[in-house]
Amino acid sequence: MGKLYKTVLSLVLSFSFLVSVQPNSAEASSNSLQTESVKMLLTTIDIPVAEDQELVRHEEANSVKVEVIDKNTGEVAEVYSESLEANLQAKALGLASSNILSTSKTRTDGPVQTQLLVKMVVSGSGSFAQINSIASQTMSIINSNGFTLEDKDVVAIPVNNTFPTYKIEASGSGVLTYSSTNGTSSGISFDILKAASFNMSGSSSSTWYARKPISMNLTYSVQ
């Protein structure tokens, strides 16, 4: 009897150990992401890419755009872009040659697109490039569709807490909101936003509300 009890106890403990070391689904999902360092116009950025996604690059004279595309559906999940323009204010003041570098990240949540945009004053090129200051930092909806972005918080700072610098960390957060009083408005339905992971309240056939907290982060490096 004692031997039987010890055998059963041993099996239970072994099974408990096996269960305890199994990764949860969230960990498995995050482990499937790979970070790719992508050279843009002047900066290099790190883009997380899932196994079922691919990067598509578009380049022109003074701009670069990289799309993160779902291999199965062809839908664009995120867009990273960078463009260069002359710093007319600096030129007018007779200051050293510098340019305005516009860098952005755009995310898609169902029918709405939100963009984190940072404009930096840069000078030099190659290994001699540097970021002299932040001209502006914004986060906004770029295809309204009746959505609003509430409780916005946007930050862009140099990693060494001073300028000039070679690297900027930017982040933005907010809450996407939408409301409808007639079931479906402008082709946007309760079910569409629910499928896009919005928090829904109200009745799908009459008045309803949708909310979704979002955040975006990006690091820009000119070296």
Short mmCIF file of N, CA and C in Angstrom, two decimals, residues 95-199:
data_model
loop_
_atom_site.label_atom_id
_atom_site.label_comp_id
_atom_site.label_asym_id
_atom_site.label_seq_id
_atom_site.Cartn_x
_atom_site.Cartn_y
_atom_site.Cartn_z
N LEU A 95 22.36 79.69 -40.65
CA LEU A 95 22.95 78.68 -39.79
C LEU A 95 23.53 77.53 -40.61
N ALA A 96 24.24 76.66 -39.95
CA ALA A 96 24.84 75.52 -40.62
C ALA A 96 23.77 74.68 -41.30
N SER A 97 24.17 74.02 -42.38
CA SER A 97 23.22 73.23 -43.16
C SER A 97 22.54 72.17 -42.30
N SER A 98 21.21 72.14 -42.34
CA SER A 98 20.46 71.12 -41.62
C SER A 98 19.15 70.89 -42.34
N ASN A 99 18.50 69.80 -42.02
CA ASN A 99 17.25 69.44 -42.67
C ASN A 99 16.23 68.99 -41.63
N ILE A 100 14.96 68.97 -42.05
CA ILE A 100 13.90 68.45 -41.20
C ILE A 100 13.60 67.02 -41.65
N LEU A 101 13.74 66.08 -40.74
CA LEU A 101 13.45 64.68 -41.03
C LEU A 101 12.12 64.32 -40.38
N SER A 102 11.14 63.97 -41.20
CA SER A 102 9.82 63.57 -40.70
C SER A 102 9.76 62.05 -40.64
N THR A 103 9.52 61.52 -39.47
CA THR A 103 9.44 60.07 -39.29
C THR A 103 8.09 59.73 -38.67
N SER A 104 7.47 58.67 -39.16
CA SER A 104 6.14 58.34 -38.65
C SER A 104 5.91 56.83 -38.61
N LYS A 105 4.97 56.46 -37.74
CA LYS A 105 4.48 55.08 -37.66
C LYS A 105 2.96 55.15 -37.67
N THR A 106 2.34 54.37 -38.55
CA THR A 106 0.88 54.37 -38.66
C THR A 106 0.35 52.97 -38.37
N ARG A 107 -0.64 52.89 -37.49
CA ARG A 107 -1.26 51.61 -37.17
C ARG A 107 -2.71 51.61 -37.63
N THR A 108 -3.22 50.41 -37.92
CA THR A 108 -4.60 50.25 -38.39
C THR A 108 -5.39 49.44 -37.37
N ASP A 109 -6.52 49.99 -36.95
CA ASP A 109 -7.45 49.30 -36.05
C ASP A 109 -8.82 49.28 -36.71
N GLY A 110 -9.10 48.20 -37.43
CA GLY A 110 -10.35 48.14 -38.19
C GLY A 110 -10.37 49.23 -39.24
N PRO A 111 -11.37 50.13 -39.22
CA PRO A 111 -11.48 51.16 -40.25
C PRO A 111 -10.73 52.45 -39.93
N VAL A 112 -10.01 52.51 -38.82
CA VAL A 112 -9.34 53.76 -38.43
C VAL A 112 -7.83 53.60 -38.42
N GLN A 113 -7.14 54.66 -38.87
CA GLN A 113 -5.68 54.67 -38.90
C GLN A 113 -5.17 55.81 -38.01
N THR A 114 -4.19 55.49 -37.18
CA THR A 114 -3.62 56.47 -36.26
C THR A 114 -2.12 56.58 -36.52
N GLN A 115 -1.62 57.81 -36.51
CA GLN A 115 -0.22 58.04 -36.85
C GLN A 115 0.52 58.76 -35.73
N LEU A 116 1.71 58.24 -35.41
CA LEU A 116 2.66 58.90 -34.52
C LEU A 116 3.70 59.56 -35.41
N LEU A 117 3.81 60.89 -35.34
CA LEU A 117 4.68 61.65 -36.23
C LEU A 117 5.68 62.48 -35.42
N VAL A 118 6.96 62.32 -35.73
CA VAL A 118 8.01 63.09 -35.08
C VAL A 118 8.85 63.77 -36.15
N LYS A 119 9.03 65.10 -36.00
CA LYS A 119 9.88 65.85 -36.91
C LYS A 119 11.15 66.26 -36.16
N MET A 120 12.30 65.90 -36.74
CA MET A 120 13.59 66.15 -36.11
C MET A 120 14.45 67.04 -36.98
N VAL A 121 15.24 67.91 -36.35
CA VAL A 121 16.22 68.72 -37.06
C VAL A 121 17.53 67.93 -37.07
N VAL A 122 17.99 67.57 -38.27
CA VAL A 122 19.20 66.74 -38.39
C VAL A 122 20.24 67.44 -39.25
N SER A 123 21.49 67.10 -39.03
CA SER A 123 22.58 67.62 -39.85
C SER A 123 23.60 66.53 -40.07
N GLY A 124 24.43 66.72 -41.10
CA GLY A 124 25.44 65.73 -41.42
C GLY A 124 24.84 64.54 -42.13
N SER A 125 25.67 63.53 -42.38
CA SER A 125 25.21 62.31 -43.05
C SER A 125 26.13 61.16 -42.66
N GLY A 126 25.63 59.94 -42.91
CA GLY A 126 26.42 58.76 -42.60
C GLY A 126 26.80 58.70 -41.13
N SER A 127 28.07 58.37 -40.84
CA SER A 127 28.52 58.26 -39.46
C SER A 127 28.66 59.62 -38.78
N PHE A 128 28.52 60.71 -39.55
CA PHE A 128 28.62 62.06 -38.99
C PHE A 128 27.26 62.71 -38.79
N ALA A 129 26.19 61.95 -39.00
CA ALA A 129 24.84 62.50 -38.83
C ALA A 129 24.52 62.66 -37.35
N GLN A 130 23.71 63.67 -37.04
CA GLN A 130 23.27 63.86 -35.67
C GLN A 130 21.90 64.53 -35.65
N ILE A 131 21.17 64.30 -34.55
CA ILE A 131 19.87 64.92 -34.35
C ILE A 131 20.08 66.11 -33.42
N ASN A 132 19.74 67.31 -33.90
CA ASN A 132 20.00 68.52 -33.13
C ASN A 132 18.85 68.93 -32.22
N SER A 133 17.62 68.60 -32.61
CA SER A 133 16.46 68.97 -31.80
C SER A 133 15.22 68.28 -32.33
N ILE A 134 14.14 68.35 -31.55
CA ILE A 134 12.83 67.87 -31.97
C ILE A 134 12.00 69.07 -32.40
N ALA A 135 11.57 69.10 -33.66
CA ALA A 135 10.76 70.21 -34.15
C ALA A 135 9.31 70.08 -33.71
N SER A 136 8.78 68.86 -33.73
CA SER A 136 7.39 68.63 -33.30
C SER A 136 7.16 67.15 -33.07
N GLN A 137 6.11 66.84 -32.31
CA GLN A 137 5.72 65.46 -32.04
C GLN A 137 4.20 65.42 -31.91
N THR A 138 3.55 64.61 -32.71
CA THR A 138 2.09 64.56 -32.71
C THR A 138 1.61 63.12 -32.85
N MET A 139 0.38 62.90 -32.42
CA MET A 139 -0.30 61.62 -32.62
C MET A 139 -1.73 61.96 -33.01
N SER A 140 -2.18 61.45 -34.15
CA SER A 140 -3.50 61.84 -34.64
C SER A 140 -4.10 60.76 -35.53
N ILE A 141 -5.43 60.84 -35.69
CA ILE A 141 -6.15 59.98 -36.63
C ILE A 141 -6.00 60.60 -38.01
N ILE A 142 -5.60 59.81 -39.00
CA ILE A 142 -5.35 60.37 -40.33
C ILE A 142 -6.46 60.05 -41.33
N ASN A 143 -7.46 59.26 -40.92
CA ASN A 143 -8.63 59.04 -41.77
C ASN A 143 -9.86 59.03 -40.87
N SER A 144 -10.33 60.20 -40.51
CA SER A 144 -11.28 60.40 -39.42
C SER A 144 -12.37 59.35 -39.31
N ASN A 145 -13.24 59.23 -40.33
CA ASN A 145 -14.35 58.27 -40.30
C ASN A 145 -15.24 58.43 -39.07
N GLY A 146 -15.19 59.62 -38.44
CA GLY A 146 -16.02 59.86 -37.27
C GLY A 146 -15.40 59.46 -35.95
N PHE A 147 -14.16 58.95 -35.97
CA PHE A 147 -13.47 58.55 -34.74
C PHE A 147 -12.82 59.76 -34.08
N THR A 148 -12.60 59.67 -32.79
CA THR A 148 -11.82 60.67 -32.06
C THR A 148 -10.73 59.96 -31.26
N LEU A 149 -9.66 60.70 -30.97
CA LEU A 149 -8.55 60.17 -30.17
C LEU A 149 -8.47 60.98 -28.88
N GLU A 150 -8.80 60.35 -27.78
CA GLU A 150 -8.85 61.04 -26.49
C GLU A 150 -7.65 60.65 -25.61
N ASP A 151 -7.43 61.50 -24.59
CA ASP A 151 -6.38 61.24 -23.58
C ASP A 151 -5.01 60.99 -24.23
N LYS A 152 -4.67 61.85 -25.20
CA LYS A 152 -3.40 61.67 -25.90
C LYS A 152 -2.20 62.03 -25.01
N ASP A 153 -1.14 61.27 -25.19
CA ASP A 153 0.12 61.54 -24.50
C ASP A 153 1.24 61.17 -25.46
N VAL A 154 2.03 62.16 -25.89
CA VAL A 154 3.09 61.93 -26.87
C VAL A 154 4.42 62.44 -26.31
N VAL A 155 5.45 61.60 -26.41
CA VAL A 155 6.76 61.96 -25.88
C VAL A 155 7.83 61.56 -26.89
N ALA A 156 8.81 62.43 -27.10
CA ALA A 156 9.98 62.11 -27.92
C ALA A 156 11.20 62.70 -27.22
N ILE A 157 12.13 61.85 -26.82
CA ILE A 157 13.28 62.32 -26.04
C ILE A 157 14.57 61.69 -26.56
N PRO A 158 15.70 62.40 -26.40
CA PRO A 158 17.00 61.80 -26.75
C PRO A 158 17.38 60.76 -25.70
N VAL A 159 17.99 59.68 -26.13
CA VAL A 159 18.32 58.60 -25.19
C VAL A 159 19.36 59.03 -24.16
N ASN A 160 20.18 60.03 -24.50
CA ASN A 160 21.19 60.51 -23.55
C ASN A 160 20.73 61.78 -22.84
N ASN A 161 19.44 62.13 -23.01
CA ASN A 161 18.83 63.28 -22.33
C ASN A 161 19.43 64.62 -22.70
N THR A 162 20.11 64.69 -23.83
CA THR A 162 20.67 65.96 -24.27
C THR A 162 20.82 65.98 -25.78
N PHE A 163 20.91 67.18 -26.36
CA PHE A 163 21.16 67.34 -27.79
C PHE A 163 22.53 67.97 -27.98
N PRO A 164 23.22 67.69 -29.10
CA PRO A 164 22.81 66.75 -30.16
C PRO A 164 22.89 65.30 -29.68
N THR A 165 22.18 64.44 -30.41
CA THR A 165 22.14 63.03 -30.07
C THR A 165 22.11 62.20 -31.34
N TYR A 166 22.26 60.91 -31.20
CA TYR A 166 22.19 60.03 -32.37
C TYR A 166 20.94 59.16 -32.34
N LYS A 167 20.21 59.19 -31.20
CA LYS A 167 19.05 58.31 -31.08
C LYS A 167 17.91 59.00 -30.32
N ILE A 168 16.70 58.82 -30.84
CA ILE A 168 15.49 59.37 -30.23
C ILE A 168 14.52 58.23 -29.94
N GLU A 169 13.91 58.27 -28.76
CA GLU A 169 12.84 57.33 -28.43
C GLU A 169 11.52 58.08 -28.39
N ALA A 170 10.55 57.60 -29.15
CA ALA A 170 9.24 58.26 -29.22
C ALA A 170 8.15 57.29 -28.82
N SER A 171 7.13 57.82 -28.15
CA SER A 171 5.99 56.99 -27.78
C SER A 171 4.73 57.84 -27.77
N GLY A 172 3.62 57.20 -28.05
CA GLY A 172 2.34 57.88 -28.03
C GLY A 172 1.25 56.94 -27.58
N SER A 173 0.29 57.47 -26.84
CA SER A 173 -0.83 56.65 -26.38
C SER A 173 -2.11 57.47 -26.39
N GLY A 174 -3.23 56.79 -26.41
CA GLY A 174 -4.52 57.47 -26.41
C GLY A 174 -5.64 56.44 -26.46
N VAL A 175 -6.86 56.93 -26.53
CA VAL A 175 -8.03 56.06 -26.59
C VAL A 175 -8.87 56.42 -27.82
N LEU A 176 -9.02 55.46 -28.73
CA LEU A 176 -9.89 55.65 -29.89
C LEU A 176 -11.34 55.51 -29.44
N THR A 177 -12.19 56.44 -29.85
CA THR A 177 -13.61 56.38 -29.48
C THR A 177 -14.49 56.57 -30.70
N TYR A 178 -15.67 55.97 -30.65
CA TYR A 178 -16.64 56.08 -31.74
C TYR A 178 -18.03 55.83 -31.16
N SER A 179 -19.02 56.53 -31.70
CA SER A 179 -20.39 56.31 -31.25
C SER A 179 -21.33 56.32 -32.44
N SER A 180 -22.42 55.57 -32.33
CA SER A 180 -23.43 55.51 -33.39
C SER A 180 -24.81 55.48 -32.76
N THR A 181 -25.74 56.20 -33.38
CA THR A 181 -27.11 56.25 -32.85
C THR A 181 -28.11 55.52 -33.75
N ASN A 182 -27.62 54.94 -34.84
CA ASN A 182 -28.56 54.27 -35.76
C ASN A 182 -28.08 52.89 -36.20
N GLY A 183 -27.37 52.21 -35.32
CA GLY A 183 -26.93 50.85 -35.65
C GLY A 183 -25.67 50.82 -36.48
N THR A 184 -25.75 51.31 -37.71
CA THR A 184 -24.60 51.37 -38.61
C THR A 184 -24.45 52.79 -39.13
N SER A 185 -23.23 53.32 -39.06
CA SER A 185 -22.99 54.69 -39.49
C SER A 185 -21.80 54.73 -40.44
N SER A 186 -22.01 55.29 -41.64
CA SER A 186 -20.95 55.42 -42.65
C SER A 186 -20.26 54.09 -42.93
N GLY A 187 -21.04 53.01 -42.92
CA GLY A 187 -20.49 51.70 -43.21
C GLY A 187 -19.74 51.07 -42.06
N ILE A 188 -19.70 51.74 -40.91
CA ILE A 188 -19.01 51.21 -39.74
C ILE A 188 -20.03 50.60 -38.79
N SER A 189 -19.93 49.32 -38.57
CA SER A 189 -20.92 48.62 -37.76
C SER A 189 -20.35 48.18 -36.41
N PHE A 190 -21.24 47.83 -35.53
CA PHE A 190 -20.90 47.29 -34.21
C PHE A 190 -19.97 46.09 -34.34
N ASP A 191 -20.32 45.18 -35.25
CA ASP A 191 -19.55 43.94 -35.41
C ASP A 191 -18.15 44.19 -35.96
N ILE A 192 -18.02 45.19 -36.85
CA ILE A 192 -16.70 45.50 -37.42
C ILE A 192 -15.74 45.95 -36.33
N LEU A 193 -16.20 46.83 -35.46
CA LEU A 193 -15.33 47.33 -34.39
C LEU A 193 -15.09 46.28 -33.32
N LYS A 194 -16.08 45.45 -33.07
CA LYS A 194 -15.89 44.36 -32.10
C LYS A 194 -14.81 43.41 -32.60
N ALA A 195 -14.81 43.13 -33.90
CA ALA A 195 -13.81 42.25 -34.49
C ALA A 195 -12.42 42.87 -34.44
N ALA A 196 -12.36 44.22 -34.37
CA ALA A 196 -11.08 44.93 -34.29
C ALA A 196 -10.66 45.17 -32.85
N SER A 197 -11.27 44.43 -31.91
CA SER A 197 -10.90 44.45 -30.48
C SER A 197 -11.25 45.75 -29.77
N PHE A 198 -12.28 46.45 -30.24
CA PHE A 198 -12.79 47.60 -29.51
C PHE A 198 -13.64 47.11 -28.34
N ASN A 199 -13.68 47.88 -27.27
CA ASN A 199 -14.57 47.60 -26.15
C ASN A 199 -15.93 48.20 -26.48
#
